[in-house]
Coordinates of C-alpha atoms and ligand atoms in Angstrom, one line a residue:
M1 CA 0.4 -0.3 -0.2
T2 CA 1.4 3.7 -0.9
D3 CA 2.0 5.9 1.9
A4 CA -0.6 8.5 -0.2
L5 CA -3.4 5.8 -0.3
I6 CA -2.8 5.3 4.1
S7 CA -2.4 9.0 4.4
S8 CA -6.0 9.6 2.1
A9 CA -7.8 6.4 4.3
Y10 CA -7.0 7.4 7.3
T11 CA -7.8 11.5 6.9
Q12 CA -11.1 10.3 5.3
A13 CA -11.8 7.9 7.8
L14 CA -11.4 10.6 10.5
E15 CA -13.3 13.1 9.5
V16 CA -16.6 10.5 8.9
I17 CA -15.8 10.1 12.6
A18 CA -15.6 13.6 13.8
Q19 CA -19.2 14.0 12.1
V20 CA -20.7 12.2 14.5
E21 CA -18.7 12.4 17.4
P22 CA -15.6 15.0 17.0
R23 CA -13.7 13.5 20.2
I24 CA -13.3 10.3 19.7
A25 CA -11.6 11.8 16.2
E26 CA -9.6 13.8 18.0
A27 CA -8.1 11.5 20.7
T28 CA -7.7 9.0 17.9
R29 CA -5.6 11.6 16.2
Q30 CA -3.9 11.8 19.3
E31 CA -2.9 8.7 20.1
L32 CA -0.9 8.5 17.0
A33 CA 0.8 11.8 17.5
D34 CA 1.7 10.3 21.2
Q35 CA 2.3 6.5 20.5
R36 CA 4.7 8.3 17.6
S37 CA 6.5 10.1 20.4
S38 CA 7.0 7.8 23.4
L39 CA 8.8 4.4 23.7
K40 CA 7.5 2.0 23.7
L41 CA 8.7 -0.7 25.6
I42 CA 5.9 -3.0 27.2
A43 CA 6.3 -6.0 26.5
S44 CA 2.8 -7.5 24.9
E45 CA 2.4 -4.4 22.6
N46 CA 3.7 -3.7 18.9
Y47 CA 1.9 -1.9 15.9
A48 CA -0.3 -3.4 13.6
S49 CA 0.1 -2.6 10.0
P50 CA -2.4 -0.1 8.3
A51 CA -4.1 -3.5 6.1
V52 CA -4.7 -5.2 10.0
L53 CA -5.9 -2.1 11.5
M54 CA -8.2 -1.3 8.3
T55 CA -9.3 -4.9 8.1
M56 CA -11.0 -4.1 11.6
G57 CA -13.0 -1.0 10.8
T58 CA -15.8 -3.0 7.9
W59 CA -19.1 -4.3 7.7
F60 CA -17.7 -7.8 8.6
S61 CA -18.1 -6.0 12.3
D62 CA -21.9 -6.0 12.0
K63 CA -23.1 -9.5 11.5
Y64 CA -23.7 -12.5 13.9
A65 CA -21.8 -15.7 13.3
E66 CA -22.1 -18.1 16.2
G67 CA -20.9 -21.7 15.8
T68 CA -18.8 -23.1 12.9
V69 CA -17.8 -22.8 9.4
G70 CA -20.6 -24.1 7.2
H71 CA -22.6 -24.3 10.3
R72 CA -24.1 -21.3 11.9
F73 CA -26.9 -21.0 14.3
Y74 CA -27.8 -17.6 11.5
A75 CA -28.3 -17.3 8.3
G76 CA -26.2 -15.4 5.8
C77 CA -22.7 -16.4 7.1
Q78 CA -21.0 -17.4 4.0
N79 CA -18.5 -14.4 3.9
V80 CA -17.4 -14.9 7.2
D81 CA -17.2 -19.0 6.2
T82 CA -14.6 -17.3 4.2
V83 CA -12.5 -15.4 6.4
E84 CA -12.4 -18.1 8.7
S85 CA -11.1 -20.6 6.8
L86 CA -8.6 -18.3 5.5
A87 CA -7.7 -17.3 9.1
A88 CA -7.7 -21.1 10.1
E89 CA -5.7 -22.1 7.3
H90 CA -2.9 -19.5 7.3
A91 CA -3.0 -20.2 10.9
R92 CA -2.1 -24.0 10.7
E93 CA 0.0 -23.3 7.4
L94 CA 2.0 -21.0 9.7
F95 CA 2.1 -22.7 12.8
G96 CA 2.4 -26.5 11.6
A97 CA -0.8 -27.0 13.6
P98 CA -3.3 -29.6 12.8
Y99 CA -5.9 -27.8 13.3
A100 CA -6.5 -24.2 14.6
Y101 CA -9.5 -22.0 15.9
V102 CA -9.6 -18.1 15.1
Q103 CA -12.6 -17.2 17.2
P104 CA -11.2 -16.3 20.8
H105 CA -12.0 -12.9 21.8
S106 CA -8.9 -12.2 23.7
G107 CA -5.5 -13.9 24.8
I108 CA -8.1 -15.1 27.9
D109 CA -10.5 -16.7 26.4
A110 CA -8.2 -18.9 24.8
N111 CA -7.3 -20.1 27.7
L112 CA -10.8 -20.3 29.1
V113 CA -11.5 -22.4 25.5
A114 CA -8.7 -24.9 26.0
F115 CA -9.6 -25.2 29.6
W116 CA -13.7 -26.2 28.6
S117 CA -12.6 -28.1 25.8
I118 CA -9.8 -30.4 28.1
L119 CA -12.4 -31.4 30.7
A120 CA -15.6 -32.3 28.0
N121 CA -12.5 -33.9 26.6
R122 CA -11.1 -36.2 29.1
V123 CA -13.5 -36.1 32.2
E124 CA -16.9 -37.9 33.0
T125 CA -18.8 -35.2 34.6
P126 CA -16.9 -35.7 38.3
T127 CA -19.8 -35.4 40.5
L128 CA -22.3 -37.6 38.8
A129 CA -20.1 -40.0 39.1
R130 CA -19.0 -39.5 42.7
L131 CA -22.8 -39.3 43.8
G132 CA -23.7 -42.2 41.4
A133 CA -25.9 -40.9 39.3
K134 CA -25.4 -41.3 34.5
N135 CA -27.5 -37.7 34.7
V136 CA -28.2 -35.2 36.5
N137 CA -32.3 -35.9 36.4
E138 CA -30.8 -39.0 38.5
L139 CA -29.6 -36.5 41.0
S140 CA -31.5 -36.7 44.9
E141 CA -32.4 -33.2 46.7
A142 CA -29.9 -34.0 49.5
D143 CA -27.3 -34.7 46.3
W144 CA -27.9 -31.2 44.9
E145 CA -27.4 -29.5 48.3
S146 CA -24.4 -31.4 48.7
L147 CA -23.0 -30.1 45.3
R148 CA -23.9 -26.5 46.2
H149 CA -20.4 -25.3 47.6
E150 CA -18.6 -27.3 44.9
F151 CA -17.0 -26.0 41.7
G152 CA -14.8 -28.1 40.4
N153 CA -12.7 -31.2 41.1
Q154 CA -9.5 -31.4 38.9
R155 CA -6.0 -30.2 39.2
L156 CA -4.0 -27.5 37.5
L157 CA -0.7 -27.5 37.8
G158 CA 0.9 -24.1 36.3
M159 CA 3.9 -21.1 36.9
S160 CA 3.4 -18.8 39.9
L161 CA 2.5 -15.3 39.0
D162 CA 6.0 -14.1 40.3
A163 CA 7.9 -16.6 38.7
G164 CA 6.2 -15.0 34.7
G165 CA 3.2 -17.2 34.8
H166 CA 0.0 -15.4 34.0
L167 CA -2.9 -14.9 36.1
T168 CA -4.7 -17.6 33.9
H169 CA -2.9 -20.3 34.9
G170 CA -3.7 -21.1 38.0
F171 CA -3.5 -18.2 40.2
R172 CA -5.9 -18.6 43.2
P173 CA -8.9 -15.0 42.6
N174 CA -8.4 -16.0 38.6
I175 CA -10.9 -18.3 37.5
S176 CA -9.1 -20.7 36.6
G177 CA -7.9 -20.5 40.3
K178 CA -11.6 -21.6 41.0
M179 CA -12.2 -23.6 38.2
F180 CA -9.4 -26.6 39.7
H181 CA -8.1 -27.2 41.9
Q182 CA -4.0 -25.7 41.4
Q183 CA -0.7 -25.6 42.6
Q184 CA 1.9 -23.1 41.1
Y185 CA 5.8 -24.6 39.9
G186 CA 8.4 -21.4 40.4
T187 CA 11.6 -20.7 39.2
D188 CA 14.7 -22.0 41.3
P189 CA 16.1 -18.9 43.7
A190 CA 19.2 -18.9 43.2
T191 CA 19.2 -18.6 39.1
G192 CA 15.9 -17.7 38.2
L193 CA 15.3 -19.9 35.6
L194 CA 12.8 -22.8 35.5
D195 CA 13.8 -26.3 37.4
Y196 CA 12.7 -29.3 35.1
D197 CA 13.3 -31.7 37.8
A198 CA 11.0 -29.6 40.3
V199 CA 8.4 -29.5 38.1
A200 CA 8.7 -32.9 37.5
A201 CA 8.7 -33.5 41.1
K202 CA 5.8 -31.3 41.7
A203 CA 3.6 -33.1 39.0
R204 CA 4.3 -36.7 40.2
E205 CA 2.7 -35.6 44.4
F206 CA -0.2 -33.6 42.7
K207 CA -1.0 -35.6 39.2
P208 CA -2.7 -32.9 37.4
L209 CA -5.4 -32.9 35.1
V210 CA -3.7 -30.0 33.1
L211 CA -0.1 -28.7 32.9
V212 CA 0.1 -25.3 31.6
A213 CA 3.0 -24.0 30.1
G214 CA 3.9 -20.4 29.1
Y215 CA 4.2 -17.4 30.5
S216 CA 4.0 -13.4 30.7
A217 CA 7.4 -12.7 32.4
Y218 CA 9.7 -14.9 31.8
P219 CA 12.6 -14.0 29.7
R220 CA 14.0 -17.4 29.0
R221 CA 13.1 -19.8 26.7
V222 CA 11.0 -23.2 27.7
N223 CA 11.8 -27.0 26.2
F224 CA 8.6 -27.9 25.6
A225 CA 9.4 -31.6 24.9
T226 CA 10.5 -32.2 28.6
M227 CA 7.2 -30.4 29.6
R228 CA 5.4 -32.6 27.5
E229 CA 7.6 -36.0 29.1
I230 CA 6.6 -34.2 32.2
A231 CA 2.5 -34.0 31.3
D232 CA 3.1 -37.6 30.0
E233 CA 4.5 -39.3 33.0
V234 CA 1.6 -38.2 34.9
G235 CA -1.0 -38.5 32.7
A236 CA -2.0 -34.7 32.3
V237 CA -2.3 -33.1 29.4
L238 CA -0.1 -30.5 28.8
M239 CA -1.2 -26.5 27.5
V240 CA 0.7 -24.3 26.5
D241 CA 0.2 -20.6 26.2
M242 CA 2.4 -19.3 24.3
A243 CA 0.4 -15.4 24.1
H244 CA 4.0 -13.8 24.7
F245 CA 6.0 -15.6 22.0
A246 CA 3.9 -16.4 19.3
G247 CA 5.6 -14.0 17.5
L248 CA 9.2 -16.0 18.1
V249 CA 7.7 -19.4 17.2
A250 CA 5.9 -17.8 13.5
G251 CA 9.5 -16.1 13.0
K252 CA 11.6 -20.1 13.1
V253 CA 13.4 -18.7 16.4
F254 CA 12.0 -21.3 18.5
T255 CA 12.3 -24.0 16.7
G256 CA 12.5 -27.9 17.8
D257 CA 12.1 -28.5 21.4
E258 CA 11.5 -24.9 21.6
D259 CA 8.1 -25.1 19.3
P260 CA 5.6 -25.6 21.5
V261 CA 2.9 -26.1 19.2
P262 CA 4.2 -30.2 18.1
H263 CA 4.5 -31.0 21.8
A264 CA 1.4 -29.4 23.4
H265 CA -1.7 -31.3 23.0
I266 CA -3.7 -27.9 23.6
T267 CA -1.2 -24.5 21.9
T268 CA -3.5 -20.5 22.9
T269 CA -2.1 -17.6 22.4
T270 CA -2.8 -14.0 21.8
T271 CA -2.8 -12.5 18.1
H272 CA -1.7 -9.1 19.1
K273 CA 2.0 -9.1 21.1
S274 CA 4.8 -10.6 19.2
L275 CA 2.3 -12.0 16.7
R276 CA 1.8 -8.6 15.4
G277 CA -2.2 -9.2 14.2
P278 CA -5.2 -7.3 16.2
R279 CA -6.5 -8.0 19.4
G280 CA -7.4 -11.6 20.0
G281 CA -7.1 -15.1 20.6
M282 CA -7.1 -18.4 19.3
V283 CA -6.2 -22.2 20.1
L284 CA -4.1 -24.9 17.8
A285 CA -4.9 -28.4 19.2
Q286 CA -4.1 -31.7 18.0
E287 CA -6.6 -34.1 16.4
E288 CA -8.0 -35.7 19.2
F289 CA -9.4 -31.7 20.8
A290 CA -10.6 -30.6 17.7
A291 CA -14.5 -31.2 18.1
D292 CA -14.1 -30.0 21.7
V293 CA -12.1 -26.9 20.6
D294 CA -14.9 -26.1 17.9
R295 CA -17.4 -25.7 20.6
G296 CA -16.0 -22.4 22.3
C297 CA -18.9 -20.6 21.0
P298 CA -20.9 -20.6 22.2
M299 CA -19.9 -22.7 24.7
V300 CA -17.7 -20.7 26.6
L301 CA -17.5 -17.7 23.7
G302 CA -20.1 -15.1 22.5
G303 CA -20.0 -14.5 18.4
P304 CA -17.2 -14.0 16.9
L305 CA -16.0 -10.7 15.8
S306 CA -15.7 -11.8 12.3
H307 CA -13.8 -7.8 11.6
V308 CA -11.5 -9.4 14.1
M309 CA -11.3 -12.4 12.2
A310 CA -10.2 -11.2 9.0
A311 CA -7.6 -9.1 10.6
K312 CA -6.2 -12.1 12.0
A313 CA -6.3 -13.4 8.3
V314 CA -4.4 -10.1 7.3
A315 CA -1.3 -10.7 9.4
F316 CA -1.2 -14.4 9.6
A317 CA -0.5 -13.7 5.7
E318 CA 1.6 -11.0 6.5
A319 CA 4.0 -13.3 9.2
R320 CA 4.6 -16.4 6.3
Q321 CA 6.5 -13.6 4.9
P322 CA 10.3 -13.8 5.0
S323 CA 10.0 -10.7 6.5
F324 CA 8.5 -12.1 9.5
R325 CA 11.2 -14.1 10.2
T326 CA 14.2 -11.5 10.0
Y327 CA 11.6 -9.1 12.0
A328 CA 11.3 -12.1 14.8
Q329 CA 15.2 -12.8 14.9
A330 CA 15.7 -8.7 15.3
V331 CA 13.3 -9.1 18.4
V332 CA 15.5 -11.4 20.0
D333 CA 19.0 -9.6 19.1
N334 CA 17.9 -6.5 20.3
A335 CA 16.1 -8.2 23.2
R336 CA 20.1 -9.3 24.3
S337 CA 21.4 -5.5 23.7
L338 CA 19.2 -4.3 25.5
A339 CA 19.8 -6.6 28.6
D340 CA 23.8 -6.1 28.0
G341 CA 23.5 -2.6 27.9
F342 CA 21.7 -2.9 31.4
L343 CA 24.5 -5.8 32.4
Q344 CA 27.4 -2.9 31.2
R345 CA 26.1 -0.6 33.3
G346 CA 25.2 -2.7 36.6
A347 CA 21.6 -3.3 36.4
T348 CA 20.4 -6.5 38.1
L349 CA 18.0 -8.3 35.6
V350 CA 16.0 -11.7 36.7
T351 CA 17.7 -14.8 35.3
G352 CA 21.1 -12.7 34.2
G353 CA 19.6 -11.6 30.8
T354 CA 17.3 -12.9 28.5
D355 CA 17.2 -15.1 25.7
N356 CA 13.2 -14.5 24.3
H357 CA 12.0 -10.7 23.7
I358 CA 11.6 -9.9 27.4
V359 CA 14.1 -8.3 29.8
L360 CA 13.2 -8.2 33.2
L361 CA 14.8 -5.2 36.0
D362 CA 14.9 -5.4 39.0
V363 CA 14.9 -1.9 40.3
S364 CA 15.1 -2.6 44.3
S365 CA 19.2 -2.2 43.6
Y366 CA 18.3 1.6 43.0
G367 CA 16.5 2.1 46.0
L368 CA 13.2 2.1 44.0
T369 CA 9.3 -0.2 44.2
G370 CA 8.1 -1.1 40.4
R371 CA 5.8 1.4 40.5
Q372 CA 7.6 4.5 41.4
A373 CA 10.2 3.4 38.5
E374 CA 7.5 2.8 36.3
S375 CA 6.1 6.5 37.0
A376 CA 9.1 8.0 36.8
L377 CA 9.9 6.7 33.1
L378 CA 6.5 7.5 31.5
D379 CA 7.3 11.1 33.5
A380 CA 10.6 10.5 30.7
G381 CA 8.3 9.2 27.8
V382 CA 9.5 6.1 28.3
V383 CA 6.4 3.5 28.4
T384 CA 7.1 0.3 30.8
N385 CA 4.8 -1.9 32.8
R386 CA 5.6 -2.7 36.3
N387 CA 6.2 -6.7 36.9
S388 CA 7.1 -8.6 40.2
V389 CA 10.0 -10.4 40.2
P390 CA 10.7 -13.9 42.2
A391 CA 9.3 -13.7 45.6
D392 CA 9.1 -10.1 45.0
P393 CA 8.6 -8.7 49.1
N394 CA 6.4 -5.8 47.2
G395 CA 3.8 -7.8 46.4
A396 CA 2.1 -7.6 42.7
W397 CA 1.0 -4.0 43.5
Y398 CA 3.9 -2.5 43.7
T399 CA 6.6 -4.9 43.3
S400 CA 10.1 -5.0 42.4
G401 CA 10.7 -4.8 38.5
I402 CA 10.2 -3.3 35.3
R403 CA 9.4 -5.6 32.2
L404 CA 10.8 -4.9 29.5
G405 CA 10.1 -5.7 25.5
T406 CA 11.1 -5.4 22.7
P407 CA 8.8 -6.6 19.6
A408 CA 7.4 -2.6 19.1
L409 CA 10.4 -0.5 18.5
T410 CA 12.1 -3.5 16.5
T411 CA 9.0 -2.5 14.4
R412 CA 10.0 0.6 13.9
G413 CA 13.5 -0.1 13.1
F414 CA 15.1 -0.1 16.5
G415 CA 18.8 -2.0 15.7
H416 CA 21.9 -2.6 18.4
D417 CA 22.9 0.5 19.0
E418 CA 19.2 2.1 19.7
F419 CA 18.2 -0.8 22.4
D420 CA 22.3 0.0 23.8
R421 CA 20.6 3.8 24.1
V422 CA 17.7 3.0 25.6
A423 CA 19.7 0.8 28.2
E424 CA 21.7 3.6 29.4
L425 CA 18.5 6.5 29.5
I426 CA 16.7 4.2 31.7
V427 CA 19.3 4.0 33.5
D428 CA 19.9 7.2 33.8
V429 CA 16.3 7.8 35.3
L430 CA 16.2 5.5 37.6
T431 CA 19.7 6.1 38.8
Q432 CA 18.3 9.9 39.2
T433 CA 15.0 9.3 40.9
Q434 CA 14.2 8.9 44.7
P435 CA 11.7 7.1 46.4
G436 CA 9.1 9.8 47.8
T437 CA 7.6 10.1 51.5
T438 CA 4.0 9.6 52.6
K439 CA 1.6 12.2 54.2
A440 CA 2.9 11.3 57.6
G441 CA 6.3 11.3 56.6
G442 CA 7.6 7.8 56.6
P443 CA 8.8 6.1 52.9
S444 CA 6.2 5.2 50.7
K445 CA 6.0 2.7 47.9
A446 CA 4.5 4.8 45.1
S447 CA 5.3 8.6 45.4
Y448 CA 8.8 9.5 43.9
V449 CA 11.2 12.4 43.0
L450 CA 12.6 12.8 39.5
G451 CA 16.1 14.9 38.9
D452 CA 15.9 18.6 37.9
G453 CA 15.3 18.7 34.1
V454 CA 16.2 14.3 33.3
A455 CA 12.8 13.8 32.0
D456 CA 13.4 17.0 29.7
K457 CA 16.6 15.3 28.6
T458 CA 15.7 11.9 28.3
K459 CA 12.5 12.9 25.7
D460 CA 14.8 14.6 23.5
A461 CA 17.1 11.8 23.7
S462 CA 14.0 9.7 22.9
V463 CA 12.8 11.8 20.2
E464 CA 16.2 11.9 18.3
M465 CA 15.9 7.9 18.1
L466 CA 12.1 8.1 17.5
E467 CA 12.9 10.4 14.7
K468 CA 14.7 8.2 12.1
H469 CA 12.4 5.2 12.6
P470 CA 8.6 6.7 12.3
L471 CA 5.9 4.5 13.5
Y472 CA 3.7 4.6 10.2
P473 CA 6.5 6.6 8.0
G474 CA 4.7 8.4 4.9
L475 CA 1.0 7.7 7.0
E476 CA 0.1 11.8 7.1
L477 CA -3.0 13.3 8.9
T478 CA -4.2 16.2 7.0
Ligands
PLP1 N1 -1.9 -15.1 28.1 C1 -0.4 -15.2 28.7 C2 0.6 -15.7 28.5 C3 -0.7 -13.4 28.3 O1 0.2 -12.8 29.3 C4 -2.4 -12.7 28.9 C5 -1.9 -11.2 28.2 O2 -1.4 -10.2 28.9 C6 -2.9 -13.2 28.4 C7 -2.9 -14.3 27.9 C8 -4.1 -12.8 28.1 O3 -4.7 -12.1 26.8 P1 -5.6 -11.0 26.4 O4 -5.2 -9.3 26.7 O5 -6.3 -10.9 25.4 O6 -6.8 -11.8 27.3

């Protein structure tokens, strides 16, 4: 697509929007300006292409299409069928997966589909069996009374939140921690690395139905062949949530034992993050789970978002291009440059480095909480998010870490030198930030005092780099 086409398409679209609600048109323009002028280091964010973005803004948004291709609960779904088939076909080819379900609206939805599919595939309705009934009609009033306080009876073993797992991997307050009796595995306290022997020992003892692998904030690769061996030994289903690193799998940086798709029974993902598609989710499955996964809608999902499925198809087509492999490799190389930049400047990194797209900086050595560091960096135009570190003394709200990721700035064309400079700027900001005090005069975990002129100096240095790597180059709104 040429620059002039994109510029005029967006300018005209914003004019149409402005005629109805000018404040939304204005906020949309401002969001572009803000994204263009800040260092986006949020590990789960990226910049989708204009083709992906434009695909979401069509009349496919208006179509209801509950069901699956060729089996809809609504009439007139022939074009949605085309879209969904194409998105699934691209996904199967891209990931070498036997089956792809592209309807989940988000990563959390994809995980819910996976959980219910596993339960449907592997479990007799457990309470019925225990109560000696074949179906609910055989339950007595006394049986119902005994069921009133029960939710589920299956076990799930997932990575703990503070070791880098996700809320949906069995975190107790999340629905996954309520649907299942859960236990969590962590990382080795000395190295911060996954200890497969410890995971295996826990699995042998706990015997989960579901073993979940995958992470949101673990800066290292995972051996999924080993995770599958552990699952097989204890008769568990291996579910891998590759939401964060799907782009590195698609881009063939993670292959062999590091590619979850051939090893997991079910692999879930988001389609945004490192995969650089529209906001959404997807489930990839081995054939034995395909029919259960297909019931995602209406089992746990509402009607599919056809316009987003169309954008998934476009994004997957992009990811099948050779240039996406170059991009994925650059994401990982850049994360290493960022990590090295920190280490050379004396910073502390969880696990001592990275070999994926994430760098987890422990900010306690600067006397700061993650919350203070996140806010001070934002003042200086550096967008990050605070994150727990293993056994975090500051808990999940204030935290002691900052999670950084390279997918977005790599999309803009940042390379080794720029990421080294980013590390320098971040260290400069953090060394010149002091923790603040509470109203009562005690130490605060939230307030902070940024050194004079640091924010402006950092912003100027960032803008110099950002202008060399414009976001959506050639896109000019008039
Ligand atoms: N799974 C993992 C590993 C994630 O990191 C995330 C999001 O941060 C999700 C699932 C949820 O994705 P979504 O926000 O699209 O529901």
